[in-house]
């Protein structure tokens, strides 16, 4: 087993030690509704008991995302949010955050910044892990090296279509945790967790001891509890982005932050 | 590079110039896709490699190219276009294929592959609508279900092609995102594919996307260059000095160039859309260089030249021709340019309109606005070429679909 040193390893060790229930990993699109309020949202998520914060970098062509995150991305881009701004924001906020941060991005913003410069800036900003959605194992070699030398985990995504050979490769190359998606398709909340989730986790467990976070379609406490039967943590994305989108319209006196905190407390209930 | 004497047949060529095992042409290409698509793309690669090695697959393709598509297409020497110069200009008449553009060469090939792989449903993207129409026809022919994604701006510009696709039994799915053009249609087609991978084949229309698409599309389009080489030797008794083709994603150009790639003395020129001017959002000339020009990046699964801003967001593009209105270029073009084997220029909307009108008035041929870019550059080029030079132009499609756009543009 690969032993990672950072906050992600600590967070999952704590989740595994704590028998109370599965961990909760949340995704938000940075810059929606704007970068300043993203800071408040991240702090609210931490207060609500989230174990890992995934922060999405908005990009013009989010082809792995469904309508909810596409719209959030459009709002963030319209407000001028970009990778550089997200890293600056995380760097400012890092002293107030105890929970680990995983940056979610498509490849092109990172390549445009330069992978090495990105790696340096991510380290300075206190980023704990990076997941690049359109950088499969075959293309990720050099990138992973840059991350590893800076103590940043490369989070790999595994799908129901991932072959056993590729699962083994990912088990060897990934660190921090493995992000499993339980069904095919783009991101978006669903009424029920996909049937293949249990089988997906079983396949991964047979080749890796890394913690597993399972996502795609999770929106309710019963989903989180169900996922917790097999995986170490549940990932909630589109459903939370939806809560933010609705609350942002009526945001006054910290209403947005309060609703976000309330939502994640409910998820863990 | 293989022996040039091997090009004697007027049919597609397979396995002659493969990228490396990871799908790279030099520094360009590869497979930058979400994990869910890796397995389907591996399945596609294996399926394609098996098909192209199978004599019965190639025989059926040849049969359909000849009797359904109408190949070989003529090579026609213009009478009046270059009359004021001493240059001979030949047009490769892809506009005379069934459905009216070179796109059918690839659609037929990939639809045969989809059927061979046991897929029941095809999704495709389209810009100008020519790839959508060709794919709709190929799916009708082979009994495959067909959904075509098209940006709402392109649906407006190419309304005739929307009707044609529907009459051919395809469903046209409207895309209202981003610039509402080809790029956004590809995003949506890929989202569909990632959701329905088990029974769905993604029939990509240009020499773009993750490996093996750039290779596969080039090989299905190589029939253009193979035929043209045989024909020009027959008609002119020698190879052309210059070959000109328009470049959006680059499929007609790479198919034409493929016939001449080993003939070092033949200049290969790709013509990009210069749009209104070379400034962000106003053009689609990825190789223009300088401020507003393209840089290496990743879009739609491939590493290539991409129009993008400082943050790596893809720039909006503009061209009078929907088929050239795209922010990235096929990776093999980027590689051939690095090698110095190909050159790229750009032609403005206004110049393309002049090319469109000139070919109508002087030769009785209305070219697609895409192909009109190649015609316009040829008109510029022949003024400076020595007498006796031979220029071969790929007339990739016909202009019926563009008549409305041209009328609107000429009013301005």
GROMACS .gro file of N, CA, C and O in nm, chain A residues 4-90:
model
  348
    4UNK      N    1   0.045   0.785   0.184
    4UNK     CA    2   0.058   0.928   0.158
    4UNK      C    3   0.074   1.000   0.291
    4UNK      O    4   0.030   0.951   0.395
    5UNK      N    5   0.138   1.114   0.286
    5UNK     CA    6   0.172   1.182   0.410
    5UNK      C    7   0.074   1.292   0.446
    5UNK      O    8   0.064   1.334   0.560
    6UNK      N    9  -0.001   1.340   0.347
    6UNK     CA   10  -0.068   1.468   0.365
    6UNK      C   11  -0.200   1.464   0.438
    6UNK      O   12  -0.239   1.365   0.500
    7UNK      N   13  -0.268   1.578   0.430
    7UNK     CA   14  -0.397   1.597   0.495
    7UNK      C   15  -0.503   1.500   0.443
    7UNK      O   16  -0.593   1.462   0.517
    8UNK      N   17  -0.492   1.461   0.313
    8UNK     CA   18  -0.591   1.368   0.259
    8UNK      C   19  -0.582   1.233   0.329
    8UNK      O   20  -0.682   1.175   0.367
    9UNK      N   21  -0.458   1.184   0.346
    9UNK     CA   22  -0.439   1.055   0.414
    9UNK      C   23  -0.492   1.064   0.557
    9UNK      O   24  -0.560   0.972   0.605
   10UNK      N   25  -0.462   1.175   0.622
   10UNK     CA   26  -0.511   1.194   0.761
   10UNK      C   27  -0.663   1.193   0.765
   10UNK      O   28  -0.724   1.132   0.852
   11UNK      N   29  -0.724   1.266   0.670
   11UNK     CA   30  -0.870   1.277   0.669
   11UNK      C   31  -0.934   1.139   0.653
   11UNK      O   32  -1.030   1.105   0.724
   12UNK      N   33  -0.880   1.059   0.562
   12UNK     CA   34  -0.941   0.927   0.540
   12UNK      C   35  -0.909   0.831   0.654
   12UNK      O   36  -0.991   0.743   0.687
   13UNK      N   37  -0.793   0.848   0.717
   13UNK     CA   38  -0.762   0.765   0.834
   13UNK      C   39  -0.863   0.794   0.945
   13UNK      O   40  -0.912   0.703   1.013
   14UNK      N   41  -0.898   0.922   0.959
   14UNK     CA   42  -0.996   0.963   1.062
   14UNK      C   43  -1.135   0.906   1.029
   14UNK      O   44  -1.206   0.857   1.115
   15UNK      N   45  -1.171   0.914   0.898
   15UNK     CA   46  -1.302   0.860   0.856
   15UNK      C   47  -1.311   0.711   0.887
   15UNK      O   48  -1.410   0.661   0.938
   16UNK      N   49  -1.201   0.642   0.856
   16UNK     CA   50  -1.202   0.496   0.878
   16UNK      C   51  -1.205   0.462   1.028
   16UNK      O   52  -1.268   0.364   1.068
   17UNK      N   53  -1.139   0.546   1.108
   17UNK     CA   54  -1.136   0.520   1.253
   17UNK      C   55  -1.271   0.551   1.316
   17UNK      O   56  -1.315   0.485   1.409
   18UNK      N   57  -1.337   0.652   1.263
   18UNK     CA   58  -1.466   0.696   1.315
   18UNK      C   59  -1.577   0.611   1.257
   18UNK      O   60  -1.607   0.618   1.139
   19UNK      N   61  -1.641   0.529   1.337
   19UNK     CA   62  -1.738   0.434   1.284
   19UNK      C   63  -1.876   0.498   1.261
   19UNK      O   64  -1.972   0.430   1.227
   20UNK      N   65  -1.885   0.630   1.285
   20UNK     CA   66  -2.016   0.696   1.283
   20UNK      C   67  -2.083   0.694   1.145
   20UNK      O   68  -2.204   0.699   1.135
   21UNK      N   69  -2.004   0.685   1.040
   21UNK     CA   70  -2.065   0.688   0.907
   21UNK      C   71  -1.961   0.722   0.804
   21UNK      O   72  -1.845   0.745   0.838
   22UNK      N   73  -2.001   0.723   0.678
   22UNK     CA   74  -1.905   0.750   0.572
   22UNK      C   75  -1.859   0.896   0.574
   22UNK      O   76  -1.928   0.982   0.629
   23UNK      N   77  -1.746   0.921   0.512
   23UNK     CA   78  -1.700   1.058   0.495
   23UNK      C   79  -1.784   1.128   0.391
   23UNK      O   80  -1.854   1.065   0.311
   24UNK      N   81  -1.776   1.262   0.394
   24UNK     CA   82  -1.849   1.340   0.295
   24UNK      C   83  -1.751   1.429   0.218
   24UNK      O   84  -1.677   1.507   0.277
   25UNK      N   85  -1.749   1.410   0.087
   25UNK     CA   86  -1.666   1.490  -0.002
   25UNK      C   87  -1.760   1.578  -0.084
   25UNK      O   88  -1.858   1.526  -0.139
   26UNK      N   89  -1.735   1.707  -0.088
   26UNK     CA   90  -1.826   1.795  -0.163
   26UNK      C   91  -1.754   1.867  -0.275
   26UNK      O   92  -1.637   1.906  -0.262
   27UNK      N   93  -1.825   1.882  -0.386
   27UNK     CA   94  -1.772   1.957  -0.502
   27UNK      C   95  -1.849   2.087  -0.516
   27UNK      O   96  -1.973   2.088  -0.510
   28UNK      N   97  -1.776   2.195  -0.537
   28UNK     CA   98  -1.840   2.320  -0.580
   28UNK      C   99  -1.760   2.378  -0.696
   28UNK      O  100  -1.641   2.350  -0.712
   29UNK      N  101  -1.825   2.457  -0.780
   29UNK     CA  102  -1.756   2.527  -0.887
   29UNK      C  103  -1.708   2.661  -0.833
   29UNK      O  104  -1.789   2.742  -0.787
   30UNK      N  105  -1.578   2.682  -0.833
   30UNK     CA  106  -1.523   2.808  -0.782
   30UNK      C  107  -1.572   2.925  -0.867
   30UNK      O  108  -1.578   2.915  -0.989
   31UNK      N  109  -1.609   3.033  -0.800
   31UNK     CA  110  -1.652   3.152  -0.874
   31UNK      C  111  -1.802   3.158  -0.897
   31UNK      O  112  -1.851   3.251  -0.959
   32UNK      N  113  -1.874   3.058  -0.848
   32UNK     CA  114  -2.020   3.061  -0.859
   32UNK      C  115  -2.078   3.074  -0.720
   32UNK      O  116  -2.061   2.982  -0.639
   33UNK      N  117  -2.146   3.182  -0.682
   33UNK     CA  118  -2.179   3.295  -0.770
   33UNK      C  119  -2.064   3.391  -0.796
   33UNK      O  120  -2.064   3.459  -0.897
   34UNK      N  121  -1.966   3.400  -0.706
   34UNK     CA  122  -1.845   3.477  -0.735
   34UNK      C  123  -1.735   3.427  -0.641
   34UNK      O  124  -1.763   3.354  -0.546
   35UNK      N  125  -1.612   3.466  -0.665
   35UNK     CA  126  -1.501   3.408  -0.589
   35UNK      C  127  -1.506   3.445  -0.441
   35UNK      O  128  -1.469   3.366  -0.355
   36UNK      N  129  -1.552   3.568  -0.411
   36UNK     CA  130  -1.558   3.611  -0.272
   36UNK      C  131  -1.654   3.521  -0.193
   36UNK      O  132  -1.623   3.473  -0.085
   37UNK      N  133  -1.772   3.497  -0.255
   37UNK     CA  134  -1.869   3.413  -0.185
   37UNK      C  135  -1.827   3.265  -0.186
   37UNK      O  136  -1.870   3.188  -0.100
   38UNK      N  137  -1.741   3.226  -0.280
   38UNK     CA  138  -1.687   3.090  -0.275
   38UNK      C  139  -1.609   3.068  -0.145
   38UNK      O  140  -1.617   2.961  -0.084
   39UNK      N  141  -1.541   3.172  -0.098
   39UNK     CA  142  -1.467   3.161   0.029
   39UNK      C  143  -1.563   3.130   0.143
   39UNK      O  144  -1.540   3.039   0.224
   40UNK      N  145  -1.673   3.205   0.147
   40UNK     CA  146  -1.773   3.183   0.252
   40UNK      C  147  -1.834   3.044   0.243
   40UNK      O  148  -1.856   2.977   0.345
   41UNK      N  149  -1.858   2.999   0.120
   41UNK     CA  150  -1.917   2.866   0.099
   41UNK      C  151  -1.823   2.757   0.150
   41UNK      O  152  -1.865   2.662   0.217
   42UNK      N  153  -1.693   2.771   0.120
   42UNK     CA  154  -1.597   2.669   0.163
   42UNK      C  155  -1.591   2.662   0.316
   42UNK      O  156  -1.586   2.553   0.374
   43UNK      N  157  -1.595   2.779   0.380
   43UNK     CA  158  -1.593   2.780   0.527
   43UNK      C  159  -1.722   2.719   0.583
   43UNK      O  160  -1.718   2.647   0.683
   44UNK      N  161  -1.835   2.747   0.516
   44UNK     CA  162  -1.963   2.690   0.560
   44UNK      C  163  -1.961   2.537   0.547
   44UNK      O  164  -2.013   2.465   0.633
   45UNK      N  165  -1.902   2.489   0.439
   45UNK     CA  166  -1.892   2.343   0.419
   45UNK      C  167  -1.808   2.281   0.530
   45UNK      O  168  -1.841   2.174   0.582
   46UNK      N  169  -1.700   2.351   0.566
   46UNK     CA  170  -1.615   2.300   0.675
   46UNK      C  171  -1.693   2.296   0.807
   46UNK      O  172  -1.687   2.196   0.879
   47UNK      N  173  -1.766   2.404   0.835
   47UNK     CA  174  -1.847   2.406   0.958
   47UNK      C  175  -1.951   2.295   0.958
   47UNK      O  176  -1.983   2.236   1.061
   48UNK      N  177  -2.004   2.265   0.840
   48UNK     CA  178  -2.108   2.162   0.829
   48UNK      C  179  -2.054   2.020   0.842
   48UNK      O  180  -2.130   1.924   0.842
   49UNK      N  181  -1.921   2.006   0.850
   49UNK     CA  182  -1.863   1.875   0.876
   49UNK      C  183  -1.813   1.800   0.753
   49UNK      O  184  -1.792   1.679   0.757
   50UNK      N  185  -1.790   1.872   0.644
   50UNK     CA  186  -1.737   1.808   0.524
   50UNK      C  187  -1.593   1.762   0.549
   50UNK      O  188  -1.516   1.830   0.615
   51UNK      N  189  -1.559   1.646   0.494
   51UNK     CA  190  -1.425   1.590   0.519
   51UNK      C  191  -1.322   1.628   0.414
   51UNK      O  192  -1.204   1.640   0.443
   52UNK      N  193  -1.366   1.643   0.289
   52UNK     CA  194  -1.275   1.683   0.180
   52UNK      C  195  -1.348   1.783   0.091
   52UNK      O  196  -1.464   1.761   0.054
   53UNK      N  197  -1.281   1.892   0.058
   53UNK     CA  198  -1.340   1.995  -0.028
   53UNK      C  199  -1.285   1.982  -0.169
   53UNK      O  200  -1.163   1.996  -0.190
   54UNK      N  201  -1.374   1.954  -0.264
   54UNK     CA  202  -1.332   1.957  -0.404
   54UNK      C  203  -1.372   2.091  -0.462
   54UNK      O  204  -1.487   2.133  -0.451
   55UNK      N  205  -1.274   2.155  -0.527
   55UNK     CA  206  -1.297   2.289  -0.582
   55UNK      C  207  -1.278   2.282  -0.733
   55UNK      O  208  -1.169   2.251  -0.781
   56UNK      N  209  -1.385   2.308  -0.806
   56UNK     CA  210  -1.381   2.298  -0.952
   56UNK      C  211  -1.334   2.427  -1.016
   56UNK      O  212  -1.378   2.535  -0.979
   57UNK      N  213  -1.243   2.414  -1.111
   57UNK     CA  214  -1.196   2.530  -1.188
   57UNK      C  215  -1.285   2.545  -1.310
   57UNK      O  216  -1.295   2.452  -1.390
   58UNK      N  217  -1.353   2.659  -1.325
   58UNK     CA  218  -1.441   2.672  -1.442
   58UNK      C  219  -1.362   2.676  -1.571
   58UNK      O  220  -1.256   2.738  -1.578
   59UNK      N  221  -1.415   2.605  -1.673
   59UNK     CA  222  -1.350   2.603  -1.804
   59UNK      C  223  -1.458   2.612  -1.911
   59UNK      O  224  -1.570   2.564  -1.892
   60UNK      N  225  -1.422   2.669  -2.024
   60UNK     CA  226  -1.520   2.700  -2.128
   60UNK      C  227  -1.590   2.578  -2.188
   60UNK      O  228  -1.701   2.590  -2.239
   61UNK      N  229  -1.528   2.461  -2.184
   61UNK     CA  230  -1.584   2.344  -2.253
   61UNK      C  231  -1.592   2.220  -2.163
   61UNK      O  232  -1.525   2.120  -2.190
   62UNK      N  233  -1.677   2.225  -2.059
   62UNK     CA  234  -1.680   2.117  -1.959
   62UNK      C  235  -1.755   1.994  -2.009
   62UNK      O  236  -1.867   1.967  -1.969
   63UNK      N  237  -1.691   1.916  -2.096
   63UNK     CA  238  -1.766   1.810  -2.165
   63UNK      C  239  -1.795   1.688  -2.081
   63UNK      O  240  -1.871   1.601  -2.124
   64UNK      N  241  -1.739   1.681  -1.959
   64UNK     CA  242  -1.777   1.569  -1.872
   64UNK      C  243  -1.888   1.609  -1.776
   64UNK      O  244  -1.929   1.529  -1.692
   65UNK      N  245  -1.935   1.732  -1.785
   65UNK     CA  246  -2.034   1.781  -1.689
   65UNK      C  247  -2.173   1.795  -1.747
   65UNK      O  248  -2.190   1.828  -1.864
   66UNK      N  249  -2.271   1.771  -1.661
   66UNK     CA  250  -2.411   1.786  -1.698
   66UNK      C  251  -2.456   1.931  -1.685
   66UNK      O  252  -2.375   2.019  -1.651
   67UNK      N  253  -2.584   1.956  -1.710
   67UNK     CA  254  -2.635   2.093  -1.717
   67UNK      C  255  -2.612   2.177  -1.591
   67UNK      O  256  -2.581   2.296  -1.602
   68UNK      N  257  -2.625   2.118  -1.471
   68UNK     CA  258  -2.614   2.197  -1.348
   68UNK      C  259  -2.474   2.259  -1.336
   68UNK      O  260  -2.459   2.379  -1.312
   69UNK      N  261  -2.371   2.176  -1.355
   69UNK     CA  262  -2.235   2.228  -1.342
   69UNK      C  263  -2.197   2.313  -1.465
   69UNK      O  264  -2.121   2.409  -1.454
   70UNK      N  265  -2.254   2.281  -1.580
   70UNK     CA  266  -2.231   2.368  -1.697
   70UNK      C  267  -2.279   2.511  -1.669
   70UNK      O  268  -2.210   2.607  -1.700
   71UNK      N  269  -2.399   2.522  -1.613
   71UNK     CA  270  -2.452   2.657  -1.585
   71UNK      C  271  -2.367   2.728  -1.480
   71UNK      O  272  -2.338   2.846  -1.491
   72UNK      N  273  -2.327   2.653  -1.375
   72UNK     CA  274  -2.242   2.713  -1.271
   72UNK      C  275  -2.111   2.763  -1.332
   72UNK      O  276  -2.061   2.871  -1.300
   73UNK      N  277  -2.057   2.682  -1.425
   73UNK     CA  278  -1.933   2.717  -1.493
   73UNK      C  279  -1.951   2.846  -1.574
   73UNK      O  280  -1.866   2.935  -1.570
   74UNK      N  281  -2.064   2.854  -1.643
   74UNK     CA  282  -2.090   2.975  -1.724
   74UNK      C  283  -2.098   3.099  -1.634
   74UNK      O  284  -2.044   3.204  -1.667
   75UNK      N  285  -2.166   3.085  -1.518
   75UNK     CA  286  -2.176   3.200  -1.426
   75UNK      C  287  -2.036   3.239  -1.376
   75UNK      O  288  -2.002   3.357  -1.369
   76UNK      N  289  -1.956   3.138  -1.342
   76UNK     CA  290  -1.822   3.167  -1.289
   76UNK      C  291  -1.734   3.234  -1.394
   76UNK      O  292  -1.662   3.330  -1.366
   77UNK      N  293  -1.741   3.184  -1.518
   77UNK     CA  294  -1.660   3.244  -1.625
   77UNK      C  295  -1.707   3.386  -1.656
   77UNK      O  296  -1.625   3.475  -1.680
   78UNK      N  297  -1.840   3.406  -1.652
   78UNK     CA  298  -1.892   3.540  -1.679
   78UNK      C  299  -1.842   3.639  -1.575
   78UNK      O  300  -1.823   3.758  -1.603
   79UNK      N  301  -1.817   3.590  -1.452
   79UNK     CA  302  -1.763   3.675  -1.346
   79UNK      C  303  -1.612   3.688  -1.351
   79UNK      O  304  -1.553   3.750  -1.263
   80UNK      N  305  -1.549   3.625  -1.449
   80UNK     CA  306  -1.404   3.640  -1.467
   80UNK      C  307  -1.319   3.543  -1.387
   80UNK      O  308  -1.198   3.561  -1.376
   81UNK      N  309  -1.379   3.440  -1.331
   81UNK     CA  310  -1.300   3.344  -1.253
   81UNK      C  311  -1.213   3.259  -1.346
   81UNK      O  312  -1.261   3.211  -1.448
   82UNK      N  313  -1.086   3.241  -1.308
   82UNK     CA  314  -0.998   3.151  -1.383
   82UNK      C  315  -0.906   3.077  -1.286
   82UNK      O  316  -0.912   3.101  -1.165
   83UNK      N  317  -0.825   2.987  -1.340
   83UNK     CA  318  -0.740   2.902  -1.256
   83UNK      C  319  -0.652   2.986  -1.163
   83UNK      O  320  -0.639   2.956  -1.043
   84UNK      N  321  -0.591   3.091  -1.217
   84UNK     CA  322  -0.501   3.173  -1.137
   84UNK      C  323  -0.576   3.236  -1.020
   84UNK      O  324  -0.528   3.235  -0.905
   85UNK      N  325  -0.694   3.287  -1.046
   85UNK     CA  326  -0.776   3.349  -0.942
   85UNK      C  327  -0.819   3.248  -0.835
   85UNK      O  328  -0.825   3.280  -0.716
   86UNK      N  329  -0.848   3.126  -0.878
   86UNK     CA  330  -0.889   3.022  -0.784
   86UNK      C  331  -0.773   2.987  -0.691
   86UNK      O  332  -0.789   2.974  -0.569
   87UNK      N  333  -0.652   2.977  -0.748
   87UNK     CA  334  -0.535   2.945  -0.665
   87UNK      C  335  -0.506   3.058  -0.566
   87UNK      O  336  -0.474   3.033  -0.449
   88UNK      N  337  -0.520   3.183  -0.611
   88UNK     CA  338  -0.501   3.297  -0.519
   88UNK      C  339  -0.600   3.290  -0.404
   88UNK      O  340  -0.564   3.309  -0.288
   89UNK      N  341  -0.726   3.263  -0.438
   89UNK     CA  342  -0.831   3.257  -0.336
   89UNK      C  343  -0.802   3.146  -0.235
   89UNK      O  344  -0.812   3.166  -0.113
   90UNK      N  345  -0.762   3.029  -0.286
   90UNK     CA  346  -0.735   2.917  -0.195
   90UNK      C  347  -0.616   2.949  -0.104
   90UNK      O  348  -0.617   2.914   0.015
   0.00000   0.00000   0.00000
